[in-house]
XYZ file of C-alpha atoms in Angstrom:
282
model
C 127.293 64.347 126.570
C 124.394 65.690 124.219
C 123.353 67.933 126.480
C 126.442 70.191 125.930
C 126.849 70.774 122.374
C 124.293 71.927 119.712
C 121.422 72.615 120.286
C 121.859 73.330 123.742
C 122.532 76.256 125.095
C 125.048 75.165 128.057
C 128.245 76.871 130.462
C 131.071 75.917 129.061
C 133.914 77.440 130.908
C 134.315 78.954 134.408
C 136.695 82.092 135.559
C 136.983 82.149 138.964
C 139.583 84.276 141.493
C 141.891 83.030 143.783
C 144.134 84.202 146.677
C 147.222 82.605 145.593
C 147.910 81.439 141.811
C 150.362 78.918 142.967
C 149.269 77.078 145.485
C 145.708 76.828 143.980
C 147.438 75.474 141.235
C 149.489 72.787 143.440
C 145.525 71.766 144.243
C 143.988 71.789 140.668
C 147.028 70.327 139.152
C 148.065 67.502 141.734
C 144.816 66.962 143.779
C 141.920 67.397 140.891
C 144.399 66.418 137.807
C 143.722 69.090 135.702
C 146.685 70.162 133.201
C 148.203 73.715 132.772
C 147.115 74.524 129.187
C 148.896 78.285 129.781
C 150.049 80.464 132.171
C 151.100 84.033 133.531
C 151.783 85.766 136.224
C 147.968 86.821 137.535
C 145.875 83.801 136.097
C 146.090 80.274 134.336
C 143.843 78.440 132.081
C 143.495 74.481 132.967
C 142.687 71.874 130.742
C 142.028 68.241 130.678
C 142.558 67.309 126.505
C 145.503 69.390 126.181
C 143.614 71.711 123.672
C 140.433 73.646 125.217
C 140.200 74.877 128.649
C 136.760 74.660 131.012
C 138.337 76.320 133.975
C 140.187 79.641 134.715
C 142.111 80.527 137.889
C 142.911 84.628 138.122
C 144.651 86.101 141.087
C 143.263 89.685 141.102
C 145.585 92.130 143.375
C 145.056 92.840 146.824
C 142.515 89.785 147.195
C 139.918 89.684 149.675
C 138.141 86.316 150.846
C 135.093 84.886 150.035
C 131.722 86.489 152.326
C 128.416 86.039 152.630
C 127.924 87.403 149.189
C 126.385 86.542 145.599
C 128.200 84.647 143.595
C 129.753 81.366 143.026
C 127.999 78.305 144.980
C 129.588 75.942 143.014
C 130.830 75.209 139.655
C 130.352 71.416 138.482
C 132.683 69.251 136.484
C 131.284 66.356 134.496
C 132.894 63.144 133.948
C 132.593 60.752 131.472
C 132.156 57.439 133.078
C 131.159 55.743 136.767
C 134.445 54.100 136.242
C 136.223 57.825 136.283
C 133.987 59.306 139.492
C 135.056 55.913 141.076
C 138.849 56.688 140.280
C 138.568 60.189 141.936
C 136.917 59.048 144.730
C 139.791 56.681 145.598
C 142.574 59.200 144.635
C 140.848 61.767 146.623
C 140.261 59.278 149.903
C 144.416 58.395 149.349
C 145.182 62.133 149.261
C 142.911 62.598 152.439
C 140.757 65.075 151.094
C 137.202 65.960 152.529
C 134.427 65.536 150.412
C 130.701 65.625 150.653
C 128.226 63.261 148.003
C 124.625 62.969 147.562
C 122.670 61.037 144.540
C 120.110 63.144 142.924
C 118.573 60.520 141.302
C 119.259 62.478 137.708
C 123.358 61.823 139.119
C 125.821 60.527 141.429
C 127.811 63.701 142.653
C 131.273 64.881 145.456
C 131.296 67.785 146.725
C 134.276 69.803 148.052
C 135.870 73.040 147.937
C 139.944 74.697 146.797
C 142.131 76.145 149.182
C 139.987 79.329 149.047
C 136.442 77.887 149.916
C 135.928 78.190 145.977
C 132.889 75.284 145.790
C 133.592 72.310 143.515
C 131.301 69.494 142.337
C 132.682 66.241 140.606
C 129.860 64.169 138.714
C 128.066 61.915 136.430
C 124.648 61.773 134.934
C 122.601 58.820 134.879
C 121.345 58.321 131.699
C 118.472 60.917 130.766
C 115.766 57.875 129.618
C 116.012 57.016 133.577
C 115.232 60.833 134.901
C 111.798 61.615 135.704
C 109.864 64.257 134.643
C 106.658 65.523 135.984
C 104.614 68.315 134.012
C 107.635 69.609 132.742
C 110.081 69.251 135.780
C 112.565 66.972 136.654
C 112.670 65.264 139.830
C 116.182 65.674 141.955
C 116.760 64.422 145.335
C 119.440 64.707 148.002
C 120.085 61.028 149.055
C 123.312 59.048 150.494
C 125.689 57.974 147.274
C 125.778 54.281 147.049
C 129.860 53.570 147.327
C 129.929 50.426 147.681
C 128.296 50.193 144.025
C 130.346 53.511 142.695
C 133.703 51.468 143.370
C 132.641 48.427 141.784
C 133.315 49.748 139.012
C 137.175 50.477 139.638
C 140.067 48.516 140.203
C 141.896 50.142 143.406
C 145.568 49.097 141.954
C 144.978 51.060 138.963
C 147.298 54.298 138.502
C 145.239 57.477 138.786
C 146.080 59.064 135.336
C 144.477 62.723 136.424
C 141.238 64.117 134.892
C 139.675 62.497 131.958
C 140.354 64.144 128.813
C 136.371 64.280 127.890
C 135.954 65.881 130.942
C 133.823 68.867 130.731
C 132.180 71.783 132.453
C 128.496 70.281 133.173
C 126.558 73.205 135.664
C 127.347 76.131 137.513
C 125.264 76.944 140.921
C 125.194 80.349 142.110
C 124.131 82.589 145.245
C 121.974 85.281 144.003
C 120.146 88.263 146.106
C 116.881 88.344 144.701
C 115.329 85.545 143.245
C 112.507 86.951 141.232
C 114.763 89.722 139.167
C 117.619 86.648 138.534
C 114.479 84.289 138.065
C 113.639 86.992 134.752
C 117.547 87.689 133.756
C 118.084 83.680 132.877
C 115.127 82.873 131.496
C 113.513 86.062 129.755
C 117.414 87.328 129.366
C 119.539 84.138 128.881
C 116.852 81.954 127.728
C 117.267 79.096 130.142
C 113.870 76.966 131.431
C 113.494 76.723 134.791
C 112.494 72.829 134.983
C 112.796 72.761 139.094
C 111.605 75.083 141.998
C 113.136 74.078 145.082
C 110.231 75.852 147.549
C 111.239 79.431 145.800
C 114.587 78.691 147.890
C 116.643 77.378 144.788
C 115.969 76.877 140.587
C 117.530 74.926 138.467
C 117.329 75.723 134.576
C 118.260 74.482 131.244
C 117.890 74.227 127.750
C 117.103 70.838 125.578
C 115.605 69.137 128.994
C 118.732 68.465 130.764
C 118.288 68.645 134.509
C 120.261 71.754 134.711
C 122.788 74.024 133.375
C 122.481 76.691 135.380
C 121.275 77.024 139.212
C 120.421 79.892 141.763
C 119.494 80.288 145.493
C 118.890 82.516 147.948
C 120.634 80.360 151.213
C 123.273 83.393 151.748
C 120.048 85.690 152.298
C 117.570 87.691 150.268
C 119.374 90.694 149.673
C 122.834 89.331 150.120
C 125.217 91.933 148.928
C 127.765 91.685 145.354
C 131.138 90.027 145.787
C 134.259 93.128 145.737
C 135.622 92.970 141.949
C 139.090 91.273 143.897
C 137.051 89.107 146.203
C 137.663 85.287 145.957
C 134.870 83.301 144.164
C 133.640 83.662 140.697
C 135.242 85.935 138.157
C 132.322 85.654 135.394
C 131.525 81.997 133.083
C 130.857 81.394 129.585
C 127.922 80.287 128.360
C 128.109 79.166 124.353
C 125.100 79.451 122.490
C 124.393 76.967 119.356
C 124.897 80.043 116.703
C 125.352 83.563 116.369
C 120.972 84.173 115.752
C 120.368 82.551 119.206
C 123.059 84.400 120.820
C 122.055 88.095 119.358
C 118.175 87.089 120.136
C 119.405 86.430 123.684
C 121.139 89.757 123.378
C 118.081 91.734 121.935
C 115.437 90.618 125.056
C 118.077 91.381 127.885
C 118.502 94.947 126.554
C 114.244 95.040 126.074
C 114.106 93.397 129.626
C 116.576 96.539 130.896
C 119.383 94.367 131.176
C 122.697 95.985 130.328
C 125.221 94.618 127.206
C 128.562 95.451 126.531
C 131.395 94.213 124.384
C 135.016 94.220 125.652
C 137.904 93.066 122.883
C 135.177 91.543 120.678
C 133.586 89.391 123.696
C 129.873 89.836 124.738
C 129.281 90.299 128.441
C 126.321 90.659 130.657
C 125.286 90.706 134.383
C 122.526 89.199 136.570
C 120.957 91.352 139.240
C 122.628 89.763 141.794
C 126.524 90.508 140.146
C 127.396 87.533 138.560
C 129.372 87.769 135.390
C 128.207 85.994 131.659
C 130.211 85.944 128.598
C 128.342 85.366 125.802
C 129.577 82.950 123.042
C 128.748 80.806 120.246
């Protein structure tokens, strides 16, 4: 998974809010396989080595539900192998959850959502000699997932053993109100690439030419207002630069771009125009 270490700049953990600790717990625990790595009364961080976490759950009080709003589309978890997205697809058919897939070509992805309409994505990449790229972007499509092939590559008696512990965060995808002004925050700001234009609709950017880290559309509507600071959906994401130059050069052009930079308890924080939260690490 080169594409999420050094040199790249990629997400590497999510925070998002929930309505109920417990019971989305019950789901990320017993229907996704993730492991409790710790634990309070208002939030949890989830793990699938045992050691690091990639995904936060935080129950803020008096939560509202998700709206037509900024903010999280989706947050993407990347497997390993074909052999684990086949195991998940099984476990998750056997536990009669709905799911959604699609092959974009540059990987074979589910699609579903937590208790709280949070959006989820399960995938693999195809290896990165077999993505095409044209002038500089890569070409993605939205076709049907082959699962007759995917489960090939399974044995249905095998146990289902949870989450893969080299599972790791691979994208997030996020609403955002104006495209243009978060278009200039990731890329003049964060430093991403955009290396696909959906018809001005959607972008997908990276760093290091992988298909994307980091997404953003406009299908909740131009203008679409910030998430409440309790609303369900995303609570703000980490995104780990390679050292501590790239990260303070990222911080010098979003405060020359007029973005805004603050530091809480020794973490780095800033925010698109559209409301969405970034800690920024390395």
């Amino acid at each position: 998974m080169k594409f999420h270490k050094a040199p790249a700049t990629h997400v590497e953990h999510v925070k998002i809010n929930v309505s109920n600790l417990e019971k989305a717990l019950e789901f990320y625990t017993e229907t996704l396989g993730f492991s409790v790595l710790d634990k309070n009364e208002q939030s949890a961080s989830l793990t699938t080595d045992g050691e690091t976490s990639i995904l936060s759950l935080y129950q803020p009080e008096n939560t509202i539900p998700k709206g037509r709003t900024s903010g999280l589309y989706h947050f993407a978890i990347l497997l390993p192998s074909k052999t684990d997205l086949a195991a998940i697809t099984l476990h998750l058919a056997h536990k009669d959850v709905r799911f959604g897939s699609a092959d974009h070509r540059v990987s074979e992805a589910l699609y579903l959502n937590d208790p709280d309409g949070n959006g989820i994505e399960i995938y693999i990449d195809r290896p990165d000699e077999e993505w095409n790229w044209q002038n500089g972007k890569v070409e993605m499509t939205t076709e049907p997932l082959d699962f007759e092939t995917l489960l090939k590559n399974f044995n249905p008696d095998q146990q289902w053993n949870g989450m893969p512990k080299d599972t790791i965060m691979g994208h997030l995808h996020l609403h955002v109100s104006d495209m243009d002004a978060a278009v200039k925050f990731y890329t003049e700001g964060l430093g991403l690439e955009v290396v696909l234009d959906f018809a001005g609709q959607a972008m997908f950017m990276s760093t290091e030419k992988y298909h994307h880290h980091i997404a953003i559309n406009i299908w909740n509507g131009r203008g679409a207002p910030i998430p409440e600071e309790n609303s369900v959906g995303l609570n703000h994401y980490l995104l780990r630069y390679p050292d501590e130059t790239s990260r303070n050069e990222a911080i010098s052009r979003l405060e020359d771009n007029g973005f805004t930079v603050t530091t809480e308890n020794d973490k780095v924080f800033s925010m698109d125009p559209s409301g969405n939260r970034v800690e920024m690490a390395f």
